[in-house]
Amino acid sequence: MVLKKYIHFLSFKLNLIHTGLIFLFFTSTVHAEKIYTLKFATLIPADTAWMKSINNWSDELKQKSNGRLVLKVYPGGVMGDEPDVLRKIRSQQLQGAFFTGYGIGRIYSPARVLEMPFLFQSTEESDYVRKRIMPDITQGFRNKGFELLGWPEVGFLHFFSKHPINSLEQLKTRHIWLWQGDPMGEAFSSAAGISPVPLSIMDVYTQLSANHGSIDTVYNSPFGALAMQWHTKLKYASNIPLTNGIGSLVVSNRFYKKLPNDLQKLLKETGEKVGAEINETSRRDNKKSIELLKQSGITFMWNWTDEEKNEML
């Protein structure tokens, strides 16, 4: 009787040990899986629908990768202007970003053909051309060390000013902001005889707010002017936009190639999806923003003449 109890006790202990070993095996396997952290920067302000999409993307990546792929987002320009972000990606402090046309041009300048002034009259025209040259743009990014994940537009860019602008000649008398270091902006300003004021985008609001600031006129999408609070310092806007601002979701190839195949596939598929989602939101919000800007007191004026358009080119 005592022997049976002792054998039963040993059997019970062995079962516990066996169960523990299985648990330790699976636990060590889970802990052994590498976690990849994608540090991602953007100028997009935190409390916007665009950032909501990016935050949802972060949640989706974490959930679908079982925690193996983590998207850590730095919104609102906390990592600096786009040239700063690009430098940080190249030095591996960051791994990805949402870039506007300015940042895109610093990676693969031919893509900015899509931002030629007055090239498109509608988003349908823009979509038609973009789809046909997108394979070349994607390969161009790859050749420069970046994987293109998505292509969300910033939207059509208007001039906004503290003073009335009814003509190109009148525009030339204004103190117009130029995104510092933007070769495309410099080229078109020169062609039109405009002498702009180069500034980092991070300094625009401060200069608009100052009593004797260096600028009184800027360009942005209607949504961008609202989201960045520039509209609170402005009174007038051009009716006809100058160009359709492009955007992109990118990740460094150095980081992308380190990912296992399943995580590469997940990042590409979800990046393309969130890019399309932001694009749809951008178009909707930009239309809505024009009405909100009008309600805030901004007067839309100045329809570019054909002669003025030609002068910009």
PDB file of C-alpha atoms in Angstrom:
ATOM      1  CA  MET A   1       0.000   0.000   0.000  1.00  0.00           C
ATOM      2  CA  VAL A   2       2.801   2.379   0.940  1.00  0.00           C
ATOM      3  CA  LEU A   3       4.724   1.397  -2.204  1.00  0.00           C
ATOM      4  CA  LYS A   4       1.705   2.124  -4.426  1.00  0.00           C
ATOM      5  CA  LYS A   5       1.302   5.552  -2.849  1.00  0.00           C
ATOM      6  CA  TYR A   6       4.988   6.255  -3.366  1.00  0.00           C
ATOM      7  CA  ILE A   7       4.840   5.169  -7.052  1.00  0.00           C
ATOM      8  CA  HIS A   8       1.721   7.337  -7.527  1.00  0.00           C
ATOM      9  CA  PHE A   9       3.536  10.275  -5.936  1.00  0.00           C
ATOM     10  CA  LEU A  10       6.563   9.824  -8.233  1.00  0.00           C
ATOM     11  CA  SER A  11       4.271   9.601 -11.272  1.00  0.00           C
ATOM     12  CA  PHE A  12       2.565  12.830 -10.242  1.00  0.00           C
ATOM     13  CA  LYS A  13       5.942  14.578  -9.820  1.00  0.00           C
ATOM     14  CA  LEU A  14       7.120  13.367 -13.222  1.00  0.00           C
ATOM     15  CA  ASN A  15       3.942  14.717 -14.837  1.00  0.00           C
ATOM     16  CA  LEU A  16       4.551  18.102 -13.206  1.00  0.00           C
ATOM     17  CA  ILE A  17       8.146  18.139 -14.416  1.00  0.00           C
ATOM     18  CA  HIS A  18       7.047  17.152 -17.930  1.00  0.00           C
ATOM     19  CA  THR A  19       4.403  19.879 -17.991  1.00  0.00           C
ATOM     20  CA  GLY A  20       6.937  22.405 -16.739  1.00  0.00           C
ATOM     21  CA  LEU A  21       9.440  21.451 -19.400  1.00  0.00           C
ATOM     22  CA  ILE A  22       6.813  21.853 -22.129  1.00  0.00           C
ATOM     23  CA  PHE A  23       5.861  25.259 -20.719  1.00  0.00           C
ATOM     24  CA  LEU A  24       9.511  26.325 -20.589  1.00  0.00           C
ATOM     25  CA  PHE A  25      10.027  25.148 -24.167  1.00  0.00           C
ATOM     26  CA  PHE A  26       7.142  27.178 -25.555  1.00  0.00           C
ATOM     27  CA  THR A  27       7.983  30.174 -23.382  1.00  0.00           C
ATOM     28  CA  SER A  28      11.600  30.206 -24.509  1.00  0.00           C
ATOM     29  CA  THR A  29      10.471  29.844 -28.132  1.00  0.00           C
ATOM     30  CA  VAL A  30       8.188  32.869 -27.833  1.00  0.00           C
ATOM     31  CA  HIS A  31      10.874  34.927 -26.112  1.00  0.00           C
ATOM     32  CA  ALA A  32      13.420  33.912 -28.734  1.00  0.00           C
ATOM     33  CA  GLU A  33      11.398  35.542 -31.538  1.00  0.00           C
ATOM     34  CA  LYS A  34      13.056  38.806 -32.568  1.00  0.00           C
ATOM     35  CA  ILE A  35      11.115  42.048 -32.178  1.00  0.00           C
ATOM     36  CA  TYR A  36      11.596  44.606 -34.960  1.00  0.00           C
ATOM     37  CA  THR A  37      10.929  48.254 -34.076  1.00  0.00           C
ATOM     38  CA  LEU A  38      10.205  50.665 -36.920  1.00  0.00           C
ATOM     39  CA  LYS A  39      10.690  54.248 -35.707  1.00  0.00           C
ATOM     40  CA  PHE A  40       8.547  56.392 -37.992  1.00  0.00           C
ATOM     41  CA  ALA A  41       8.434  60.217 -38.187  1.00  0.00           C
ATOM     42  CA  THR A  42       5.974  62.642 -39.789  1.00  0.00           C
ATOM     43  CA  LEU A  43       5.067  66.325 -39.827  1.00  0.00           C
ATOM     44  CA  ILE A  44       1.387  65.376 -39.524  1.00  0.00           C
ATOM     45  CA  PRO A  45      -0.087  66.858 -36.313  1.00  0.00           C
ATOM     46  CA  ALA A  46      -1.115  64.306 -33.699  1.00  0.00           C
ATOM     47  CA  ASP A  47      -4.833  65.090 -33.438  1.00  0.00           C
ATOM     48  CA  THR A  48      -5.829  64.543 -37.070  1.00  0.00           C
ATOM     49  CA  ALA A  49      -7.647  61.864 -39.050  1.00  0.00           C
ATOM     50  CA  TRP A  50      -4.402  61.142 -40.908  1.00  0.00           C
ATOM     51  CA  MET A  51      -2.609  60.336 -37.663  1.00  0.00           C
ATOM     52  CA  LYS A  52      -5.532  58.188 -36.577  1.00  0.00           C
ATOM     53  CA  SER A  53      -4.950  56.076 -39.694  1.00  0.00           C
ATOM     54  CA  ILE A  54      -1.232  55.779 -38.913  1.00  0.00           C
ATOM     55  CA  ASN A  55      -1.925  54.847 -35.287  1.00  0.00           C
ATOM     56  CA  ASN A  56      -4.411  52.207 -36.472  1.00  0.00           C
ATOM     57  CA  TRP A  57      -1.701  50.927 -38.805  1.00  0.00           C
ATOM     58  CA  SER A  58       0.625  50.604 -35.807  1.00  0.00           C
ATOM     59  CA  ASP A  59      -2.006  48.584 -33.930  1.00  0.00           C
ATOM     60  CA  GLU A  60      -2.629  46.351 -36.947  1.00  0.00           C
ATOM     61  CA  LEU A  61       1.067  45.589 -37.420  1.00  0.00           C
ATOM     62  CA  LYS A  62       1.485  44.678 -33.768  1.00  0.00           C
ATOM     63  CA  GLN A  63      -1.607  42.476 -33.732  1.00  0.00           C
ATOM     64  CA  LYS A  64      -0.997  40.662 -37.035  1.00  0.00           C
ATOM     65  CA  SER A  65       2.699  40.090 -36.294  1.00  0.00           C
ATOM     66  CA  ASN A  66       1.990  38.839 -32.761  1.00  0.00           C
ATOM     67  CA  GLY A  67       4.096  41.672 -31.406  1.00  0.00           C
ATOM     68  CA  ARG A  68       7.116  40.982 -33.636  1.00  0.00           C
ATOM     69  CA  LEU A  69       6.780  44.221 -35.656  1.00  0.00           C
ATOM     70  CA  VAL A  70       6.305  47.434 -33.685  1.00  0.00           C
ATOM     71  CA  LEU A  71       5.636  50.794 -35.353  1.00  0.00           C
ATOM     72  CA  LYS A  72       6.706  53.635 -33.065  1.00  0.00           C
ATOM     73  CA  VAL A  73       5.341  56.922 -34.418  1.00  0.00           C
ATOM     74  CA  TYR A  74       6.748  60.429 -33.893  1.00  0.00           C
ATOM     75  CA  PRO A  75       4.115  62.930 -35.141  1.00  0.00           C
ATOM     76  CA  GLY A  76       3.964  66.700 -35.440  1.00  0.00           C
ATOM     77  CA  GLY A  77       7.560  67.274 -36.516  1.00  0.00           C
ATOM     78  CA  VAL A  78       9.078  66.235 -33.178  1.00  0.00           C
ATOM     79  CA  MET A  79      11.938  64.629 -35.125  1.00  0.00           C
ATOM     80  CA  GLY A  80      12.532  67.833 -37.092  1.00  0.00           C
ATOM     81  CA  ASP A  81      11.950  69.018 -40.637  1.00  0.00           C
ATOM     82  CA  GLU A  82      11.994  66.509 -43.500  1.00  0.00           C
ATOM     83  CA  PRO A  83      15.734  66.912 -44.242  1.00  0.00           C
ATOM     84  CA  ASP A  84      16.409  66.192 -40.549  1.00  0.00           C
ATOM     85  CA  VAL A  85      14.222  63.086 -40.683  1.00  0.00           C
ATOM     86  CA  LEU A  86      15.946  61.862 -43.831  1.00  0.00           C
ATOM     87  CA  ARG A  87      19.359  62.251 -42.188  1.00  0.00           C
ATOM     88  CA  LYS A  88      18.133  60.330 -39.150  1.00  0.00           C
ATOM     89  CA  ILE A  89      16.887  57.491 -41.350  1.00  0.00           C
ATOM     90  CA  ARG A  90      20.227  57.295 -43.113  1.00  0.00           C
ATOM     91  CA  SER A  91      22.039  57.234 -39.763  1.00  0.00           C
ATOM     92  CA  GLN A  92      19.575  54.538 -38.535  1.00  0.00           C
ATOM     93  CA  GLN A  93      18.109  56.673 -35.734  1.00  0.00           C
ATOM     94  CA  LEU A  94      14.814  56.293 -37.595  1.00  0.00           C
ATOM     95  CA  GLN A  95      13.685  53.645 -40.070  1.00  0.00           C
ATOM     96  CA  GLY A  96      10.743  55.248 -41.883  1.00  0.00           C
ATOM     97  CA  ALA A  97       8.649  58.350 -42.487  1.00  0.00           C
ATOM     98  CA  PHE A  98       5.725  60.058 -44.162  1.00  0.00           C
ATOM     99  CA  PHE A  99       7.344  62.471 -46.618  1.00  0.00           C
ATOM    100  CA  THR A 100       5.764  65.259 -48.650  1.00  0.00           C
ATOM    101  CA  GLY A 101       7.043  66.162 -52.103  1.00  0.00           C
ATOM    102  CA  TYR A 102      10.002  67.974 -50.556  1.00  0.00           C
ATOM    103  CA  GLY A 103      11.290  64.852 -48.819  1.00  0.00           C
ATOM    104  CA  ILE A 104      10.397  62.695 -51.809  1.00  0.00           C
ATOM    105  CA  GLY A 105      12.515  64.914 -54.040  1.00  0.00           C
ATOM    106  CA  ARG A 106      15.518  64.429 -51.776  1.00  0.00           C
ATOM    107  CA  ILE A 107      15.195  60.669 -52.256  1.00  0.00           C
ATOM    108  CA  TYR A 108      14.113  60.395 -55.903  1.00  0.00           C
ATOM    109  CA  SER A 109      13.663  63.770 -57.597  1.00  0.00           C
ATOM    110  CA  PRO A 110      12.005  62.511 -60.852  1.00  0.00           C
ATOM    111  CA  ALA A 111       8.890  61.666 -58.800  1.00  0.00           C
ATOM    112  CA  ARG A 112       8.238  65.383 -58.422  1.00  0.00           C
ATOM    113  CA  VAL A 113       7.139  65.591 -62.040  1.00  0.00           C
ATOM    114  CA  LEU A 114       3.731  64.904 -60.466  1.00  0.00           C
ATOM    115  CA  GLU A 115       3.990  68.302 -58.737  1.00  0.00           C
ATOM    116  CA  MET A 116       4.502  70.376 -61.878  1.00  0.00           C
ATOM    117  CA  PRO A 117       2.383  73.550 -61.523  1.00  0.00           C
ATOM    118  CA  PHE A 118      -1.064  73.380 -63.119  1.00  0.00           C
ATOM    119  CA  LEU A 119      -0.365  69.902 -64.522  1.00  0.00           C
ATOM    120  CA  PHE A 120      -3.608  68.416 -63.179  1.00  0.00           C
ATOM    121  CA  GLN A 121      -7.079  69.906 -63.007  1.00  0.00           C
ATOM    122  CA  SER A 122      -8.542  67.051 -60.966  1.00  0.00           C
ATOM    123  CA  THR A 123      -7.612  64.081 -58.786  1.00  0.00           C
ATOM    124  CA  GLU A 124      -8.801  61.776 -61.596  1.00  0.00           C
ATOM    125  CA  GLU A 125      -6.143  63.193 -63.916  1.00  0.00           C
ATOM    126  CA  SER A 126      -3.528  62.849 -61.190  1.00  0.00           C
ATOM    127  CA  ASP A 127      -4.489  59.223 -60.527  1.00  0.00           C
ATOM    128  CA  TYR A 128      -4.376  58.354 -64.230  1.00  0.00           C
ATOM    129  CA  VAL A 129      -0.807  59.584 -64.694  1.00  0.00           C
ATOM    130  CA  ARG A 130       0.486  58.374 -61.320  1.00  0.00           C
ATOM    131  CA  LYS A 131      -0.645  54.776 -61.870  1.00  0.00           C
ATOM    132  CA  ARG A 132       1.281  54.614 -65.124  1.00  0.00           C
ATOM    133  CA  ILE A 133       4.578  55.875 -63.749  1.00  0.00           C
ATOM    134  CA  MET A 134       4.352  54.314 -60.281  1.00  0.00           C
ATOM    135  CA  PRO A 135       6.476  51.227 -61.146  1.00  0.00           C
ATOM    136  CA  ASP A 136       9.326  53.540 -62.192  1.00  0.00           C
ATOM    137  CA  ILE A 137       8.963  55.621 -59.016  1.00  0.00           C
ATOM    138  CA  THR A 138       8.932  52.509 -56.822  1.00  0.00           C
ATOM    139  CA  GLN A 139      12.098  51.220 -58.480  1.00  0.00           C
ATOM    140  CA  GLY A 140      13.672  54.662 -58.227  1.00  0.00           C
ATOM    141  CA  PHE A 141      13.093  54.684 -54.462  1.00  0.00           C
ATOM    142  CA  ARG A 142      14.510  51.172 -54.177  1.00  0.00           C
ATOM    143  CA  ASN A 143      17.646  52.164 -56.071  1.00  0.00           C
ATOM    144  CA  LYS A 144      18.125  54.995 -53.568  1.00  0.00           C
ATOM    145  CA  GLY A 145      17.834  52.677 -50.557  1.00  0.00           C
ATOM    146  CA  PHE A 146      14.144  53.006 -49.708  1.00  0.00           C
ATOM    147  CA  GLU A 147      11.087  50.787 -49.944  1.00  0.00           C
ATOM    148  CA  LEU A 148       7.947  52.667 -50.965  1.00  0.00           C
ATOM    149  CA  LEU A 149       4.968  51.430 -48.939  1.00  0.00           C
ATOM    150  CA  GLY A 150       2.173  53.875 -49.787  1.00  0.00           C
ATOM    151  CA  TRP A 151       1.421  57.043 -51.762  1.00  0.00           C
ATOM    152  CA  PRO A 152      -0.982  59.333 -49.865  1.00  0.00           C
ATOM    153  CA  GLU A 153      -1.372  62.794 -51.421  1.00  0.00           C
ATOM    154  CA  VAL A 154      -1.072  66.001 -49.408  1.00  0.00           C
ATOM    155  CA  GLY A 155      -3.609  67.615 -51.736  1.00  0.00           C
ATOM    156  CA  PHE A 156      -3.872  70.642 -54.010  1.00  0.00           C
ATOM    157  CA  LEU A 157      -1.724  73.532 -52.738  1.00  0.00           C
ATOM    158  CA  HIS A 158      -3.062  77.095 -52.591  1.00  0.00           C
ATOM    159  CA  PHE A 159      -1.349  80.368 -51.769  1.00  0.00           C
ATOM    160  CA  PHE A 160      -2.508  81.886 -48.460  1.00  0.00           C
ATOM    161  CA  SER A 161      -1.712  85.458 -47.434  1.00  0.00           C
ATOM    162  CA  LYS A 162      -2.281  88.155 -44.844  1.00  0.00           C
ATOM    163  CA  HIS A 163      -2.920  90.556 -47.734  1.00  0.00           C
ATOM    164  CA  PRO A 164      -5.080  90.402 -50.887  1.00  0.00           C
ATOM    165  CA  ILE A 165      -3.584  88.567 -53.868  1.00  0.00           C
ATOM    166  CA  ASN A 166      -5.380  89.201 -57.155  1.00  0.00           C
ATOM    167  CA  SER A 167      -2.564  88.638 -59.629  1.00  0.00           C
ATOM    168  CA  LEU A 168       0.916  87.252 -60.074  1.00  0.00           C
ATOM    169  CA  GLU A 169       2.275  90.795 -60.073  1.00  0.00           C
ATOM    170  CA  GLN A 170       0.656  91.376 -56.689  1.00  0.00           C
ATOM    171  CA  LEU A 171       2.013  88.054 -55.418  1.00  0.00           C
ATOM    172  CA  LYS A 172       5.524  89.223 -56.303  1.00  0.00           C
ATOM    173  CA  THR A 173       5.180  92.088 -53.814  1.00  0.00           C
ATOM    174  CA  ARG A 174       4.474  89.724 -50.905  1.00  0.00           C
ATOM    175  CA  HIS A 175       6.962  88.118 -48.545  1.00  0.00           C
ATOM    176  CA  ILE A 176       6.439  84.538 -49.660  1.00  0.00           C
ATOM    177  CA  TRP A 177       7.667  81.569 -47.681  1.00  0.00           C
ATOM    178  CA  LEU A 178       9.792  79.002 -49.510  1.00  0.00           C
ATOM    179  CA  TRP A 179      10.505  75.648 -47.905  1.00  0.00           C
ATOM    180  CA  GLN A 180      14.216  76.041 -47.247  1.00  0.00           C
ATOM    181  CA  GLY A 181      16.348  73.915 -49.539  1.00  0.00           C
ATOM    182  CA  ASP A 182      13.523  72.962 -51.926  1.00  0.00           C
ATOM    183  CA  PRO A 183      15.058  73.069 -55.436  1.00  0.00           C
ATOM    184  CA  MET A 184      11.688  72.816 -57.171  1.00  0.00           C
ATOM    185  CA  GLY A 185      10.283  75.777 -55.244  1.00  0.00           C
ATOM    186  CA  GLU A 186      13.454  77.745 -55.950  1.00  0.00           C
ATOM    187  CA  ALA A 187      13.221  77.013 -59.690  1.00  0.00           C
ATOM    188  CA  PHE A 188       9.610  78.091 -60.069  1.00  0.00           C
ATOM    189  CA  SER A 189      10.083  81.178 -57.899  1.00  0.00           C
ATOM    190  CA  SER A 190      12.991  82.202 -60.097  1.00  0.00           C
ATOM    191  CA  ALA A 191      10.998  81.584 -63.293  1.00  0.00           C
ATOM    192  CA  ALA A 192       8.161  83.793 -62.043  1.00  0.00           C
ATOM    193  CA  GLY A 193      10.441  86.544 -60.777  1.00  0.00           C
ATOM    194  CA  ILE A 194       9.502  85.917 -57.140  1.00  0.00           C
ATOM    195  CA  SER A 195      12.019  86.531 -54.350  1.00  0.00           C
ATOM    196  CA  PRO A 196      10.890  84.151 -51.590  1.00  0.00           C
ATOM    197  CA  VAL A 197      11.973  83.885 -47.955  1.00  0.00           C
ATOM    198  CA  PRO A 198      13.560  80.456 -47.263  1.00  0.00           C
ATOM    199  CA  LEU A 199      12.525  78.977 -43.917  1.00  0.00           C
ATOM    200  CA  SER A 200      12.162  75.555 -42.355  1.00  0.00           C
ATOM    201  CA  ILE A 201       8.519  74.526 -42.213  1.00  0.00           C
ATOM    202  CA  MET A 202       8.990  74.364 -38.442  1.00  0.00           C
ATOM    203  CA  ASP A 203       9.440  78.169 -38.348  1.00  0.00           C
ATOM    204  CA  VAL A 204       6.450  79.185 -40.478  1.00  0.00           C
ATOM    205  CA  TYR A 205       3.840  79.543 -37.736  1.00  0.00           C
ATOM    206  CA  THR A 206       6.219  81.555 -35.540  1.00  0.00           C
ATOM    207  CA  GLN A 207       7.010  83.988 -38.355  1.00  0.00           C
ATOM    208  CA  LEU A 208       3.347  84.355 -39.315  1.00  0.00           C
ATOM    209  CA  SER A 209       2.534  85.102 -35.668  1.00  0.00           C
ATOM    210  CA  ALA A 210       5.229  87.752 -35.191  1.00  0.00           C
ATOM    211  CA  ASN A 211       4.283  91.442 -35.503  1.00  0.00           C
ATOM    212  CA  HIS A 212       7.143  91.991 -37.929  1.00  0.00           C
ATOM    213  CA  GLY A 213       7.654  88.439 -39.167  1.00  0.00           C
ATOM    214  CA  SER A 214       9.714  87.698 -42.249  1.00  0.00           C
ATOM    215  CA  ILE A 215       6.778  86.215 -44.208  1.00  0.00           C
ATOM    216  CA  ASP A 216       3.164  87.139 -44.920  1.00  0.00           C
ATOM    217  CA  THR A 217       2.321  84.582 -47.625  1.00  0.00           C
ATOM    218  CA  VAL A 218       2.584  80.769 -47.660  1.00  0.00           C
ATOM    219  CA  TYR A 219       1.405  77.761 -49.650  1.00  0.00           C
ATOM    220  CA  ASN A 220      -0.302  74.664 -48.293  1.00  0.00           C
ATOM    221  CA  SER A 221      -3.284  72.421 -48.824  1.00  0.00           C
ATOM    222  CA  PRO A 222      -6.536  73.677 -47.242  1.00  0.00           C
ATOM    223  CA  PHE A 223      -6.389  70.842 -44.709  1.00  0.00           C
ATOM    224  CA  GLY A 224      -2.711  71.529 -44.003  1.00  0.00           C
ATOM    225  CA  ALA A 225      -3.390  75.221 -43.380  1.00  0.00           C
ATOM    226  CA  LEU A 226      -6.038  74.247 -40.825  1.00  0.00           C
ATOM    227  CA  ALA A 227      -4.163  71.377 -39.179  1.00  0.00           C
ATOM    228  CA  MET A 228      -0.995  73.448 -38.711  1.00  0.00           C
ATOM    229  CA  GLN A 229      -3.028  76.444 -37.493  1.00  0.00           C
ATOM    230  CA  TRP A 230      -1.563  78.718 -40.177  1.00  0.00           C
ATOM    231  CA  HIS A 231      -5.058  79.840 -41.138  1.00  0.00           C
ATOM    232  CA  THR A 232      -5.409  81.746 -37.850  1.00  0.00           C
ATOM    233  CA  LYS A 233      -2.792  84.239 -39.103  1.00  0.00           C
ATOM    234  CA  LEU A 234      -4.068  84.566 -42.687  1.00  0.00           C
ATOM    235  CA  LYS A 235      -6.964  86.292 -44.468  1.00  0.00           C
ATOM    236  CA  TYR A 236      -6.801  85.464 -48.177  1.00  0.00           C
ATOM    237  CA  ALA A 237      -6.241  82.472 -50.458  1.00  0.00           C
ATOM    238  CA  SER A 238      -5.963  81.757 -54.177  1.00  0.00           C
ATOM    239  CA  ASN A 239      -9.003  80.158 -55.796  1.00  0.00           C
ATOM    240  CA  ILE A 240      -7.002  78.032 -58.205  1.00  0.00           C
ATOM    241  CA  PRO A 241      -4.333  75.788 -56.636  1.00  0.00           C
ATOM    242  CA  LEU A 242      -0.744  75.878 -57.805  1.00  0.00           C
ATOM    243  CA  THR A 243      -0.105  72.131 -57.812  1.00  0.00           C
ATOM    244  CA  ASN A 244      -1.159  68.794 -56.345  1.00  0.00           C
ATOM    245  CA  GLY A 245       1.135  68.017 -53.401  1.00  0.00           C
ATOM    246  CA  ILE A 246       2.371  64.418 -53.291  1.00  0.00           C
ATOM    247  CA  GLY A 247       3.235  62.275 -50.279  1.00  0.00           C
ATOM    248  CA  SER A 248       4.713  58.883 -49.467  1.00  0.00           C
ATOM    249  CA  LEU A 249       5.120  56.275 -46.737  1.00  0.00           C
ATOM    250  CA  VAL A 250       8.673  54.939 -46.878  1.00  0.00           C
ATOM    251  CA  VAL A 251      10.991  52.656 -44.946  1.00  0.00           C
ATOM    252  CA  SER A 252      14.735  52.213 -45.363  1.00  0.00           C
ATOM    253  CA  ASN A 253      15.795  49.176 -47.372  1.00  0.00           C
ATOM    254  CA  ARG A 254      18.366  48.448 -44.681  1.00  0.00           C
ATOM    255  CA  PHE A 255      15.546  47.884 -42.180  1.00  0.00           C
ATOM    256  CA  TYR A 256      13.160  46.262 -44.660  1.00  0.00           C
ATOM    257  CA  LYS A 257      15.657  43.616 -45.760  1.00  0.00           C
ATOM    258  CA  LYS A 258      16.260  42.566 -42.147  1.00  0.00           C
ATOM    259  CA  LEU A 259      12.603  41.566 -41.784  1.00  0.00           C
ATOM    260  CA  PRO A 260      11.524  37.944 -42.274  1.00  0.00           C
ATOM    261  CA  ASN A 261       9.506  37.379 -45.455  1.00  0.00           C
ATOM    262  CA  ASP A 262       6.174  37.283 -43.650  1.00  0.00           C
ATOM    263  CA  LEU A 263       6.824  40.642 -41.976  1.00  0.00           C
ATOM    264  CA  GLN A 264       7.981  42.209 -45.254  1.00  0.00           C
ATOM    265  CA  LYS A 265       4.722  41.080 -46.838  1.00  0.00           C
ATOM    266  CA  LEU A 266       2.692  42.370 -43.885  1.00  0.00           C
ATOM    267  CA  LEU A 267       4.416  45.769 -43.925  1.00  0.00           C
ATOM    268  CA  LYS A 268       3.941  46.191 -47.694  1.00  0.00           C
ATOM    269  CA  GLU A 269       0.293  45.156 -47.703  1.00  0.00           C
ATOM    270  CA  THR A 270      -0.730  47.250 -44.711  1.00  0.00           C
ATOM    271  CA  GLY A 271       1.370  50.225 -45.857  1.00  0.00           C
ATOM    272  CA  GLU A 272      -0.331  50.246 -49.240  1.00  0.00           C
ATOM    273  CA  LYS A 273      -3.714  50.025 -47.537  1.00  0.00           C
ATOM    274  CA  VAL A 274      -3.091  52.872 -45.075  1.00  0.00           C
ATOM    275  CA  GLY A 275      -1.654  55.015 -47.882  1.00  0.00           C
ATOM    276  CA  ALA A 276      -4.870  54.599 -49.866  1.00  0.00           C
ATOM    277  CA  GLU A 277      -6.919  55.309 -46.743  1.00  0.00           C
ATOM    278  CA  ILE A 278      -5.037  58.547 -45.986  1.00  0.00           C
ATOM    279  CA  ASN A 279      -5.359  59.531 -49.646  1.00  0.00           C
ATOM    280  CA  GLU A 280      -9.135  59.157 -49.492  1.00  0.00           C
ATOM    281  CA  THR A 281      -9.259  61.047 -46.188  1.00  0.00           C
ATOM    282  CA  SER A 282      -7.019  63.798 -47.594  1.00  0.00           C
ATOM    283  CA  ARG A 283      -9.287  64.411 -50.559  1.00  0.00           C
ATOM    284  CA  ARG A 284     -12.381  64.480 -48.400  1.00  0.00           C
ATOM    285  CA  ASP A 285     -10.818  66.684 -45.718  1.00  0.00           C
ATOM    286  CA  ASN A 286      -9.356  69.158 -48.213  1.00  0.00           C
ATOM    287  CA  LYS A 287     -12.775  69.752 -49.764  1.00  0.00           C
ATOM    288  CA  LYS A 288     -14.318  70.166 -46.335  1.00  0.00           C
ATOM    289  CA  SER A 289     -11.460  72.423 -45.215  1.00  0.00           C
ATOM    290  CA  ILE A 290     -12.133  74.988 -47.954  1.00  0.00           C
ATOM    291  CA  GLU A 291     -15.578  75.584 -46.463  1.00  0.00           C
ATOM    292  CA  LEU A 292     -14.156  75.685 -42.932  1.00  0.00           C
ATOM    293  CA  LEU A 293     -11.536  78.223 -44.018  1.00  0.00           C
ATOM    294  CA  LYS A 294     -14.229  80.407 -45.563  1.00  0.00           C
ATOM    295  CA  GLN A 295     -16.229  80.175 -42.348  1.00  0.00           C
ATOM    296  CA  SER A 296     -13.136  81.229 -40.390  1.00  0.00           C
ATOM    297  CA  GLY A 297     -12.977  84.443 -42.424  1.00  0.00           C
ATOM    298  CA  ILE A 298     -10.545  83.594 -45.213  1.00  0.00           C
ATOM    299  CA  THR A 299     -11.506  85.045 -48.603  1.00  0.00           C
ATOM    300  CA  PHE A 300     -10.711  82.934 -51.662  1.00  0.00           C
ATOM    301  CA  MET A 301      -9.771  85.114 -54.628  1.00  0.00           C
ATOM    302  CA  TRP A 302      -7.560  85.246 -57.719  1.00  0.00           C
ATOM    303  CA  ASN A 303      -8.105  82.903 -60.639  1.00  0.00           C
ATOM    304  CA  TRP A 304      -4.780  82.511 -62.422  1.00  0.00           C
ATOM    305  CA  THR A 305      -4.824  83.666 -66.052  1.00  0.00           C
ATOM    306  CA  ASP A 306      -3.215  81.548 -68.766  1.00  0.00           C
ATOM    307  CA  GLU A 307      -0.464  84.149 -69.101  1.00  0.00           C
ATOM    308  CA  GLU A 308       0.288  83.938 -65.374  1.00  0.00           C
ATOM    309  CA  LYS A 309       0.372  80.145 -65.483  1.00  0.00           C
ATOM    310  CA  ASN A 310       2.832  80.226 -68.370  1.00  0.00           C
ATOM    311  CA  GLU A 311       5.032  82.654 -66.466  1.00  0.00           C
ATOM    312  CA  MET A 312       5.282  80.177 -63.571  1.00  0.00           C
ATOM    313  CA  LEU A 313       6.552  77.546 -65.998  1.00  0.00           C
TER     314      LEU A 313
END
